Amino acid sequence: MTALSDFVQLDSRQASLVIDCTSNTPAIAYFGKRLNKQTSFDMLKLLLTRQEAKCAVIVEPPISLTPSMGQGFTGGPGIELNNDSNAWSIGAKLQKIEQLNSQEVRFESFDEARKLTLSHLIKLDEVSNVISASTTLINHSEAAVGVNYCAAPTIPMPDHITKLMSFEGRWSNEFHRNTIDLFLGSVLRENRKGKTSHDSFPGAILHEQYTNESQGECYGFHLGWSGNHRARIELLPEQRTYIQMGELLMPSELTLQHGEAYTSPTLYCAYSQTGFNSLSNNFHQFVRTQILTAKQQAKPRPVHYNTWEGIYFEHNVDTLKSLADRVASLGVERFVLDDGWFKGRRGDYAGLGDWTVDYAIYPDGLSPLINHVNSLGMEFGIWFEPEMVNPDSDLYRTHPDWVLHTEGNEQLRFRNQLVLDLTRPQVVNYLFKCIDDILSEYSSIRYIKWDMNRDINHAGNEHGKPAVSKQTHALYKLIDDLREAHPEVEIESCSSGGARVDYGVLSHTDRVWTSDSNDAIDRLDIQRGCSYFFPSEVMGAHVGPRDCHITGRRMSIEMRAGVSFFGHLGLEMDPRELSEHEMQILSDIIALHKKHRALIHSGQLIRLDTDGNSVDFGIVSSDKSHALYAYNSVTETKRTVPKKYRFNGLDASKTYQFNKIWPTNLKEYSPSILAKIDGQKISGQALIQLGMQLPISFPQTTLIFELKAV
């Protein structure tokens, strides 16, 4: 065997990753701010010297890329195996380092006693500073090996990183942040919903005590996977901290026969020394350059109209044509026909699985509606929920055995639907044909809203084995096959809103539905949480009804429009109910969005720290010559006037022309600075350092400012 390097170092524009290869297994020695040329591996190795502690092992087991019980590691093992022998104590030793290019390396370790290979693939993107890391296990033994867990590479953290920000929520209220101090022991989050889930987004941010949006060190982590997942953040007694994320496998879900391999979902990691904004923009840049394709990025994101909260299941061709007329006049560019168009679908109790047009509602098929929509200059989109079936459907009556289930256990009721077993080839073939037939017959369809509206509670396949992992991979392949057959069709990932939002599904789709809640106040917090990992152009954001159908809250059309303005803009209401004023406001916001869409969907996000009374942020062009900033009042200030608004993210050396661009009319208690500042030229330094006194306004008021360098 040729000699191995002592270390591997990967550098990006702002970060360095150093992997120590001097022990039996590779381990991260350093991940953080880019190292200068004067800093050598020998220096790092010296500074990492550990002392034998009292009543402890002489040499601590390393926090290797895959720490194991075979190494004597007493934290959370990165791999858990079983067979009739000793697979549980795997102790692979590094055999090969393959430097694929300057930014990517593969480490191959082999356990001679158990005939198992562990391979770690790590890439540090030079531009976005984001690490992509995965683990592969290969079984070379003649005996089968059961895999209970095989995490993506484990990442140790510096000891001054003491706080954890996690992301949690529920249906219609996703992406809430919760920050805690790390403590001796583990924070363990597990998701068994069979999808990414509303409740436990597979992401975390670790940071030092005083990190905020614009300063301080922080590390972000996201597991790009749409199935069950596990995250462990642990502070060990010897003052070492690590994070570990991977797919959560059910008992007996994965067994590797001779020659078979398993690869973990990819873990995405980023570092920032200048706060959460820089961290998020690293992730955004990675999504834009490494996940989304050039084709996706080249086309402006069309303004949507979705029929769901407008008509629900009350489909009628003439009604739909009239809706299309009204929204087209506002400037809408894509009309999406939601649930209710297919055979037997009069409510959520029947029809799922029977993916043919309901000719009782559409006697001439969908062509009259599609042609009408197209004649108005809009694209046509359509809703599917392929993974589900209603017991009241021809498909289920013919193939009741095609659903996931567990023997002897009654299916839990969940929205009158069951989950189809995508691990059966005949099921996937059926679904492909159904969708392909619709897309082929109606060849001008350009968009699919792909929904999934229940958890997977009984995940057993036809062999009685848990199937979430294979189900998820089968979903990805089905989507890919349809995209290959119909490359002109875009696909949205929706799962009762934000229950399937992750880099895994985004790698196969075009956008995500952020939440079923169109309540503007809720959306401010939801979209802010989502923005830590996802850029604005992939976040569906719709202007909802005057009275929100989920919260019952009533907000002005100006507020609802201003909040949706900063995502992938759409409308979702009954436009027949709109007043002339509301029609004008929607027309104005759509025109304004189109004018600034390129900036919104490519710029750098600057979230501003908040006092709790408002949600504030900006979008700034890469050269800082153009910016949009939003002030969103949520509650009335506790003082007589609101705080000053500081335009962080601008270039202090530039001068900007200031304009308020939304709303077009604002009723004020008394004249404020807004009556004087429009069109004025102000230095970036003054806007950042001194800031602007915000006007007194009612709660639930949104203001949008434009700044252009002169």
XYZ file of C-alpha atoms in Angstrom:
710
model
C 0.000 0.000 0.000
C 1.317 3.449 -0.911
C 1.880 5.931 1.872
C -1.083 8.106 2.775
C -0.951 11.852 3.171
C -1.060 13.124 6.736
C -3.879 15.482 5.868
C -6.111 16.840 3.139
C -6.984 20.523 2.959
C -9.824 21.977 0.899
C -10.123 25.749 0.544
C -12.892 27.969 -0.752
C -12.989 31.744 -0.973
C -13.809 32.140 2.704
C -13.432 28.737 4.394
C -10.955 25.929 4.932
C -11.555 22.291 5.750
C -8.661 20.187 7.029
C -9.039 16.421 7.444
C -6.523 14.622 9.658
C -5.434 11.305 8.118
C -2.803 10.271 10.669
C -5.115 8.008 12.684
C -6.879 4.833 11.629
C -9.841 6.814 10.380
C -10.037 10.322 8.872
C -11.321 13.073 11.131
C -11.912 16.780 10.649
C -9.144 18.754 12.340
C -10.379 22.177 11.305
C -13.433 23.717 9.639
C -13.808 27.475 9.668
C -12.331 30.719 8.393
C -9.927 30.254 5.498
C -6.426 29.545 6.751
C -3.493 31.606 5.541
C -0.331 30.117 4.063
C 1.561 30.542 7.311
C -0.718 28.046 9.087
C 0.429 24.460 8.576
C -1.145 21.119 9.403
C 1.672 20.439 11.880
C 0.668 23.561 13.783
C -2.970 22.450 13.871
C -1.965 18.957 14.959
C 0.178 20.368 17.760
C -2.594 22.654 18.993
C -5.039 19.737 18.988
C -2.886 17.812 21.472
C -5.086 16.346 24.201
C -4.056 15.471 27.734
C -4.941 12.257 29.506
C -7.768 13.169 31.836
C -8.405 11.720 35.271
C -10.442 8.533 35.273
C -10.517 8.477 31.474
C -8.958 6.660 28.541
C -5.351 7.533 27.845
C -6.076 8.586 24.257
C -9.588 9.726 23.402
C -11.266 8.080 20.430
C -11.398 10.655 17.644
C -14.593 12.253 16.398
C -13.910 10.716 13.019
C -16.009 11.133 9.895
C -17.833 8.010 11.071
C -17.180 7.521 14.800
C -17.915 3.959 15.837
C -18.285 1.713 18.835
C -15.418 -0.341 17.429
C -13.188 2.678 18.012
C -14.455 2.893 21.578
C -16.386 6.098 20.871
C -18.989 6.641 23.582
C -20.886 9.425 21.854
C -23.438 8.763 19.144
C -21.943 6.309 16.662
C -22.096 7.352 13.033
C -22.769 3.777 12.005
C -24.815 0.996 13.589
C -24.734 -2.466 11.993
C -25.840 -5.949 12.930
C -25.427 -9.527 11.757
C -24.954 -12.898 13.436
C -21.364 -11.986 14.194
C -19.517 -8.795 15.094
C -20.563 -6.247 12.481
C -21.757 -3.987 15.300
C -18.138 -3.193 16.211
C -16.933 -2.138 12.773
C -13.468 -0.599 12.921
C -12.490 0.400 9.411
C -8.965 1.714 8.728
C -8.061 4.301 6.121
C -6.687 2.633 2.989
C -6.954 5.171 0.195
C -7.255 8.912 -0.358
C -8.476 9.919 -3.788
C -8.136 13.623 -4.564
C -10.734 13.960 -7.327
C -9.908 17.626 -7.902
C -8.806 20.638 -5.886
C -12.239 20.871 -4.231
C -13.273 17.227 -3.834
C -11.806 14.210 -2.069
C -12.845 10.634 -1.334
C -11.562 8.662 1.664
C -11.805 4.891 1.538
C -11.499 2.858 4.736
C -11.698 -0.929 5.015
C -12.463 -3.305 7.865
C -10.491 -6.450 7.060
C -12.122 -8.541 9.789
C -15.670 -7.775 8.669
C -15.013 -7.141 4.947
C -16.740 -3.768 4.975
C -15.750 -0.561 3.198
C -16.586 2.917 4.439
C -16.198 5.650 1.844
C -16.574 9.365 2.510
C -17.038 11.838 -0.316
C -16.477 15.487 0.605
C -16.619 18.522 -1.645
C -16.102 22.173 -0.691
C -17.639 24.491 -3.248
C -15.108 27.213 -3.974
C -17.602 30.003 -4.619
C -20.425 29.381 -2.139
C -18.215 27.942 0.653
C -20.705 25.066 1.137
C -19.546 21.533 1.925
C -21.386 18.536 0.439
C -20.609 15.322 2.307
C -21.885 11.748 2.151
C -20.961 8.304 3.466
C -21.092 5.035 1.507
C -21.027 1.574 3.095
C -20.154 -1.455 0.920
C -20.535 -5.060 2.066
C -17.816 -7.358 0.675
C -18.561 -10.218 3.052
C -20.574 -13.272 2.075
C -22.915 -12.693 5.011
C -25.696 -10.140 4.908
C -25.321 -7.048 7.078
C -28.238 -5.168 8.596
C -27.847 -1.385 8.582
C -29.555 0.397 11.456
C -27.874 3.744 10.809
C -25.203 5.164 8.531
C -24.892 8.908 8.958
C -23.348 11.439 6.656
C -19.885 12.509 7.873
C -19.792 13.747 11.458
C -18.634 17.346 11.922
C -16.880 18.449 15.155
C -17.412 21.999 16.377
C -15.090 24.479 18.128
C -15.748 24.775 21.851
C -16.796 28.447 21.646
C -19.801 27.378 19.550
C -22.286 27.028 22.397
C -25.770 27.714 21.006
C -28.124 25.743 18.776
C -30.820 27.187 16.521
C -33.258 24.515 15.378
C -36.212 24.704 12.997
C -39.610 23.361 13.937
C -43.327 23.958 13.413
C -46.615 22.429 12.377
C -48.979 22.430 9.419
C -49.479 26.013 8.198
C -46.839 27.318 10.618
C -43.501 25.917 9.518
C -39.867 27.032 9.917
C -40.020 28.510 13.403
C -36.650 28.982 15.075
C -35.856 27.846 18.581
C -32.494 28.677 20.139
C -31.059 26.916 23.177
C -27.722 26.678 24.981
C -25.848 23.451 24.416
C -25.613 21.335 27.546
C -23.719 18.232 28.592
C -25.476 15.529 26.605
C -27.336 15.240 23.331
C -30.044 17.098 21.504
C -31.647 14.381 19.400
C -34.348 15.142 16.829
C -35.961 12.325 14.908
C -38.605 12.396 12.214
C -40.705 9.346 11.286
C -43.383 11.036 9.165
C -42.139 9.480 5.909
C -41.424 12.932 4.466
C -39.319 15.914 5.465
C -42.143 16.958 7.862
C -43.701 20.189 9.075
C -42.483 19.658 12.611
C -38.769 18.979 12.357
C -36.925 20.467 9.396
C -33.598 18.611 8.874
C -31.461 21.655 9.468
C -29.621 23.348 12.315
C -27.393 26.317 12.970
C -24.681 26.233 15.628
C -23.213 29.538 16.717
C -21.354 31.445 19.384
C -23.178 33.322 22.105
C -23.517 36.772 20.555
C -23.913 35.898 16.894
C -26.679 37.795 15.130
C -27.626 38.503 11.528
C -24.568 40.618 10.779
C -21.796 39.482 13.117
C -20.377 36.459 14.880
C -19.355 32.947 13.902
C -21.908 30.337 12.905
C -22.208 26.999 11.121
C -25.230 25.812 9.163
C -26.205 22.200 8.429
C -28.915 20.710 6.248
C -29.583 17.091 5.320
C -30.868 16.990 1.745
C -33.385 14.201 2.198
C -37.164 13.903 1.867
C -37.735 10.875 4.102
C -37.170 10.007 7.758
C -34.151 11.636 9.338
C -32.157 11.983 12.538
C -30.023 14.827 13.883
C -27.786 14.641 16.949
C -25.903 17.564 18.454
C -23.839 16.481 21.432
C -21.559 18.108 23.959
C -19.319 15.386 25.375
C -17.955 15.464 28.950
C -14.452 16.187 27.667
C -15.670 19.470 26.115
C -15.929 18.240 22.537
C -19.007 19.054 20.448
C -20.165 17.526 17.184
C -23.169 17.399 14.875
C -24.290 14.284 13.063
C -27.180 13.916 10.620
C -28.446 10.997 8.584
C -31.389 9.022 7.350
C -33.458 7.422 10.097
C -33.876 3.773 9.117
C -36.592 1.636 10.634
C -35.774 -1.791 12.099
C -34.891 -4.258 9.302
C -35.429 -1.575 6.658
C -31.988 -1.974 5.099
C -29.949 -5.143 4.666
C -26.874 -5.274 2.439
C -26.129 -8.527 0.705
C -22.698 -9.356 -0.702
C -21.575 -6.594 -3.068
C -24.395 -4.200 -2.182
C -23.869 -0.609 -1.076
C -25.725 2.123 0.759
C -25.035 5.852 0.421
C -26.303 8.307 3.013
C -28.196 11.442 2.028
C -25.914 14.399 1.441
C -25.169 16.709 4.341
C -24.691 20.349 3.343
C -22.589 22.519 5.670
C -21.572 26.159 5.572
C -19.561 28.512 7.760
C -19.741 32.259 8.331
C -17.667 34.580 10.474
C -20.013 37.513 9.835
C -23.385 36.303 11.103
C -26.422 34.487 9.827
C -26.927 36.595 6.705
C -23.601 35.542 5.221
C -24.339 31.947 6.172
C -27.701 32.072 4.386
C -26.240 33.696 1.308
C -23.675 30.900 1.107
C -26.545 28.420 0.999
C -28.490 30.575 -1.480
C -25.536 30.806 -3.818
C -25.061 27.047 -3.599
C -28.707 26.423 -4.501
C -28.492 28.840 -7.414
C -25.283 27.406 -8.853
C -25.214 23.746 -7.801
C -28.837 22.602 -7.355
C -30.869 24.677 -9.791
C -29.949 24.295 -13.439
C -28.939 27.067 -15.811
C -32.246 26.510 -17.619
C -34.185 27.038 -14.387
C -32.253 30.178 -13.588
C -32.593 31.652 -17.085
C -36.396 31.786 -17.109
C -38.105 34.472 -15.008
C -40.397 32.877 -12.423
C -43.968 33.365 -13.759
C -46.508 35.046 -11.502
C -49.023 32.349 -10.484
C -52.716 32.097 -10.004
C -53.730 28.958 -8.109
C -57.430 27.994 -8.009
C -57.447 26.193 -4.633
C -58.628 28.868 -2.184
C -60.727 30.409 -4.946
C -63.049 27.505 -5.757
C -61.808 24.413 -3.882
C -63.738 21.476 -5.444
C -66.422 23.592 -7.140
C -65.096 23.124 -10.673
C -66.998 24.585 -13.611
C -65.486 25.378 -17.005
C -67.253 28.716 -17.453
C -66.358 29.772 -13.910
C -62.715 28.850 -14.430
C -62.602 30.769 -17.700
C -63.982 33.833 -15.926
C -61.342 33.480 -13.215
C -58.692 33.266 -15.906
C -60.021 36.436 -17.536
C -59.841 38.376 -14.290
C -56.367 37.270 -13.203
C -54.899 37.676 -16.692
C -55.992 41.314 -16.599
C -53.901 41.726 -13.443
C -50.746 40.484 -15.148
C -50.743 36.843 -13.987
C -48.522 34.622 -16.155
C -49.444 31.074 -15.065
C -52.861 29.597 -14.231
C -52.700 26.458 -12.042
C -55.759 24.200 -11.856
C -55.666 22.675 -8.392
C -57.387 19.623 -6.896
C -60.783 18.545 -8.268
C -60.354 18.069 -12.036
C -60.146 14.248 -12.188
C -62.597 11.376 -12.086
C -64.948 11.232 -9.093
C -63.251 14.094 -7.250
C -66.023 16.065 -5.551
C -64.215 16.368 -2.239
C -61.166 14.969 -0.484
C -62.960 11.658 0.138
C -62.739 10.083 -3.339
C -60.916 9.910 -6.645
C -57.228 9.936 -5.739
C -55.532 7.404 -7.990
C -57.963 7.777 -10.901
C -55.927 10.260 -12.899
C -58.242 10.809 -15.844
C -60.251 13.917 -16.609
C -63.741 13.919 -15.107
C -65.918 14.351 -18.189
C -68.963 15.012 -16.018
C -67.335 18.354 -15.185
C -65.210 18.792 -18.290
C -67.399 17.330 -21.083
C -64.885 18.333 -23.755
C -61.835 17.538 -21.648
C -59.411 20.171 -20.424
C -58.669 21.611 -23.864
C -61.315 24.384 -23.792
C -59.960 25.689 -20.496
C -56.309 25.267 -21.433
C -56.815 26.933 -24.804
C -58.627 29.821 -23.133
C -55.852 30.251 -20.570
C -53.203 30.140 -23.293
C -55.120 32.645 -25.422
C -54.844 35.085 -22.520
C -51.064 34.753 -22.580
C -50.806 32.517 -19.511
C -49.165 29.125 -19.062
C -51.318 26.295 -17.733
C -50.464 24.173 -14.705
C -52.222 21.270 -13.023
C -52.340 19.532 -9.619
C -51.484 15.888 -8.910
C -51.100 13.883 -5.725
C -49.573 10.756 -7.260
C -48.353 9.002 -4.101
C -51.839 8.747 -2.584
C -55.055 6.816 -3.199
C -58.578 7.133 -1.816
C -60.266 3.869 -0.793
C -63.198 5.274 -2.769
C -61.471 5.006 -6.155
C -61.363 2.583 -9.057
C -57.644 2.106 -8.474
C -58.067 0.978 -4.883
C -61.041 -1.228 -5.685
C -58.908 -2.964 -8.317
C -55.623 -3.025 -6.393
C -56.212 -2.762 -2.628
C -52.836 -4.473 -2.139
C -50.969 -1.558 -3.714
C -50.866 0.496 -0.507
C -48.270 0.599 2.238
C -49.552 -1.267 5.300
C -48.504 -3.475 8.200
C -50.070 -6.855 8.818
C -52.518 -7.011 11.704
C -52.606 -3.234 12.220
C -55.552 -1.078 11.250
C -54.713 1.817 8.946
C -54.903 5.174 10.681
C -57.405 7.561 9.095
C -55.741 10.578 7.536
C -57.614 12.819 5.081
C -59.476 9.820 3.616
C -56.373 8.564 1.834
C -53.740 5.856 1.918
C -50.165 5.787 0.627
C -49.331 3.871 -2.529
C -46.324 1.550 -2.377
C -43.834 3.090 -4.796
C -41.414 0.236 -4.187
C -43.664 -1.875 -6.446
C -42.628 -1.348 -10.098
C -46.214 -1.817 -11.281
C -47.361 1.081 -9.088
C -44.700 3.434 -10.425
C -45.417 2.300 -13.987
C -49.107 3.006 -13.479
C -48.443 6.481 -12.091
C -45.973 7.343 -14.825
C -48.471 6.311 -17.495
C -51.315 8.288 -15.915
C -49.307 11.499 -15.675
C -47.583 10.969 -19.001
C -50.959 10.448 -20.688
C -52.271 13.761 -19.340
C -49.116 15.648 -20.284
C -49.076 14.061 -23.736
C -52.757 14.674 -24.468
C -52.535 18.258 -23.201
C -49.079 19.093 -24.469
C -49.275 22.775 -23.539
C -49.308 22.001 -19.791
C -46.163 23.603 -18.406
C -46.414 23.025 -14.669
C -47.295 20.371 -12.110
C -48.098 21.094 -8.487
C -47.024 17.753 -6.954
C -48.701 17.329 -3.580
C -48.494 14.851 -0.682
C -51.116 15.346 2.002
C -50.559 12.699 4.644
C -47.851 11.165 6.780
C -46.684 7.615 6.208
C -47.807 5.900 9.396
C -47.755 2.275 8.255
C -44.706 2.103 6.036
C -44.706 -1.629 5.269
C -44.291 -2.820 1.672
C -45.586 -6.009 0.065
C -42.891 -8.020 1.874
C -43.782 -6.546 5.253
C -40.551 -4.537 5.384
C -40.337 -0.808 6.190
C -40.148 1.073 2.924
C -39.640 4.800 3.528
C -36.081 4.851 2.188
C -36.910 2.981 -1.011
C -40.175 4.911 -1.299
C -38.273 8.194 -1.279
C -35.764 7.068 -3.888
C -38.616 5.746 -6.038
C -40.329 9.147 -5.793
C -37.175 10.913 -6.963
C -36.851 8.531 -9.928
C -40.506 8.890 -10.924
C -40.159 12.673 -10.990
C -36.913 12.427 -12.952
C -38.463 10.066 -15.503
C -41.382 12.420 -16.045
C -39.069 15.415 -16.394
C -37.007 13.540 -18.953
C -40.148 12.675 -20.925
C -41.498 16.234 -20.614
C -38.530 18.581 -20.149
C -40.709 21.635 -20.735
C -42.814 20.922 -17.610
C -41.823 22.480 -14.278
C -42.687 20.729 -11.007
C -43.437 22.155 -7.572
C -42.850 20.149 -4.406
C -45.830 20.558 -2.081
C -46.736 18.495 0.963
C -49.644 20.122 2.768
C -47.500 23.191 2.387
C -43.978 22.941 3.769
C -43.701 19.272 4.765
C -41.385 18.405 1.864
C -38.980 21.306 1.592
C -35.364 20.177 1.374
C -32.407 20.106 -0.996
C -33.120 16.454 -1.807
C -36.488 17.087 -3.445
C -35.389 20.477 -4.789
C -32.686 18.664 -6.784
C -35.533 17.016 -8.720
C -38.058 19.879 -8.861
C -38.259 23.616 -9.555
C -39.775 25.241 -6.487
C -41.325 24.427 -3.109
C -44.656 25.395 -1.584
C -43.511 27.052 1.612
C -46.713 26.761 3.642
C -50.451 26.270 3.254
C -50.959 29.428 5.289
C -51.387 32.538 3.154
C -51.786 34.657 6.293
C -49.316 37.501 5.762
C -48.336 37.757 9.439
C -47.659 34.027 9.645
C -45.872 34.145 6.315
C -43.402 36.760 7.506
C -42.051 34.362 10.113
C -42.374 31.258 7.918
C -40.553 32.826 4.982
C -37.905 34.289 7.273
C -37.197 30.849 8.738
C -37.141 29.212 5.331
C -34.743 31.888 4.065
C -31.928 30.591 6.252
C -31.461 27.820 3.674
C -33.591 28.656 0.616
C -33.441 31.654 -1.739
C -36.565 33.645 -2.533
C -37.093 32.374 -6.080
C -37.886 28.814 -4.970
C -40.284 29.849 -2.166
C -43.887 29.936 -3.390
C -45.590 32.992 -1.829
C -49.228 33.766 -2.655
C -51.513 36.674 -1.897
C -54.409 34.997 -0.115
C -58.073 35.900 0.463
C -59.129 39.027 2.336
C -60.074 36.837 5.304
C -57.444 34.125 5.654
C -59.085 30.705 5.334
C -56.757 29.178 7.934
C -56.390 31.848 10.629
C -59.494 33.939 9.940
C -57.356 37.053 10.173
C -58.175 40.014 7.931
C -55.360 42.145 6.588
C -55.136 44.903 4.030
C -54.457 43.977 0.422
C -51.364 46.193 0.597
C -49.912 44.115 3.441
C -50.748 40.762 1.853
C -49.292 41.845 -1.473
C -46.158 43.341 0.064
C -45.304 40.131 1.927
C -45.768 37.880 -1.132
C -43.759 40.312 -3.267
C -40.461 38.876 -1.987
C -40.988 35.223 -2.965
C -42.111 33.429 -6.109
C -45.217 35.607 -6.327
C -48.700 34.233 -6.846
C -52.378 34.785 -6.098
C -54.704 32.307 -4.405
C -58.208 33.611 -3.803
C -61.520 34.081 -5.586
C -60.842 37.126 -7.794
C -64.585 37.631 -8.292
C -64.709 38.964 -4.728
C -62.083 41.641 -5.294
C -63.056 45.279 -5.063
C -61.836 47.735 -7.673
C -59.272 48.961 -5.147
C -57.986 45.432 -4.516
C -57.828 44.723 -8.246
C -55.741 47.857 -8.724
C -53.423 46.979 -5.848
C -52.817 43.482 -7.210
C -52.185 44.856 -10.675
C -49.704 47.326 -9.185
C -47.826 44.754 -7.077
C -47.561 42.314 -9.989
C -46.165 45.025 -12.247
C -43.760 46.104 -9.497
C -42.690 42.505 -8.887
C -41.984 41.963 -12.582
C -39.940 45.154 -12.642
C -37.786 43.989 -9.718
C -38.062 40.199 -10.176
C -34.488 39.786 -11.408
C -33.131 41.444 -8.252
C -35.498 39.640 -5.857
C -34.553 36.274 -7.357
C -30.805 36.785 -7.515
C -29.813 39.296 -4.857
C -28.246 38.840 -1.454
C -30.676 38.608 1.439
C -30.047 40.925 4.385
C -32.256 40.024 7.352
C -32.274 42.848 9.895
C -32.245 42.156 13.623
C -35.669 42.832 15.077
C -37.106 44.261 18.285
C -40.118 41.964 17.951
C -42.436 44.655 16.614
C -41.583 44.156 12.958
C -39.955 41.780 10.468
C -37.425 43.651 8.354
C -35.057 42.647 5.559
C -33.489 43.721 2.293
C -32.414 42.264 -1.042
C -29.183 43.784 -2.357
C -27.563 43.255 -5.757
C -24.118 41.649 -5.779
C -22.448 44.953 -6.710
C -24.561 46.826 -4.114
C -25.814 49.261 -6.738
C -29.486 48.388 -6.292
C -31.491 47.287 -3.267
C -35.005 46.755 -1.974
C -35.781 46.926 1.756
C -38.985 45.958 3.550
C -40.410 47.116 6.863
C -43.265 44.900 8.054
C -45.021 46.130 11.174
C -46.520 43.258 13.164
C -47.422 44.774 16.529
C -47.693 48.326 17.759
C -44.458 49.748 19.086
C -44.112 50.059 22.867
C -42.695 53.555 22.404
C -44.284 56.653 20.873
C -42.427 56.121 17.612
C -40.854 53.041 16.008
C -37.135 52.379 15.984
C -34.815 53.719 13.351
C -34.354 51.596 10.245
C -30.689 50.930 9.402
C -29.996 49.779 5.878
C -27.347 47.178 6.627
C -25.883 45.583 3.532
C -25.468 48.738 1.470
C -22.063 50.036 0.375
C -21.040 52.790 2.770
C -18.933 54.424 0.054
C -21.810 54.783 -2.420
C -24.563 57.378 -2.618
C -28.114 56.159 -3.130
C -31.311 57.681 -4.418
C -34.114 56.807 -2.003
C -37.682 56.006 -3.069
C -40.651 54.497 -1.266
C -42.253 52.159 -3.805
C -44.906 50.383 -1.706
C -47.646 51.061 -0.923
C -48.450 53.704 -3.490
C -50.628 55.514 -0.931
C -50.050 55.518 2.823
C -52.340 57.244 5.288
C -50.310 58.781 8.104
C -51.234 60.269 11.456
C -49.055 63.269 10.690
C -46.439 64.076 8.012
C -43.334 61.932 8.407
C -39.951 61.676 6.746
C -41.650 59.803 3.892
C -43.068 63.114 2.681
C -39.534 64.484 2.303
C -37.192 61.624 1.486
C -38.477 60.377 -1.872
C -35.954 61.099 -4.598
C -33.316 62.327 -2.142
C -29.683 61.246 -2.473
C -28.128 59.925 0.728
C -24.810 58.245 1.430
C -24.759 54.558 2.211
C -22.787 55.385 5.331
C -25.562 57.625 6.659
C -28.251 55.084 5.817
C -26.315 52.388 7.663
C -24.902 54.299 10.605
C -27.662 56.806 11.353
C -30.622 55.106 9.754
C -34.044 56.480 8.947
C -36.738 57.256 11.488
C -39.647 54.979 10.613
C -43.084 56.580 10.378
C -45.848 55.943 12.877
C -48.186 53.437 11.262
C -50.855 50.939 12.151
C -49.740 47.400 12.963
C -49.796 45.115 9.941
C -48.414 47.745 7.629
C -45.730 46.982 5.074
C -43.380 49.500 3.464
C -40.938 48.760 0.641
C -38.057 51.092 -0.197
C -35.874 51.125 -3.295
C -32.299 52.400 -3.236
C -30.263 52.896 -6.409
C -26.646 53.981 -6.507
C -26.069 57.289 -8.304
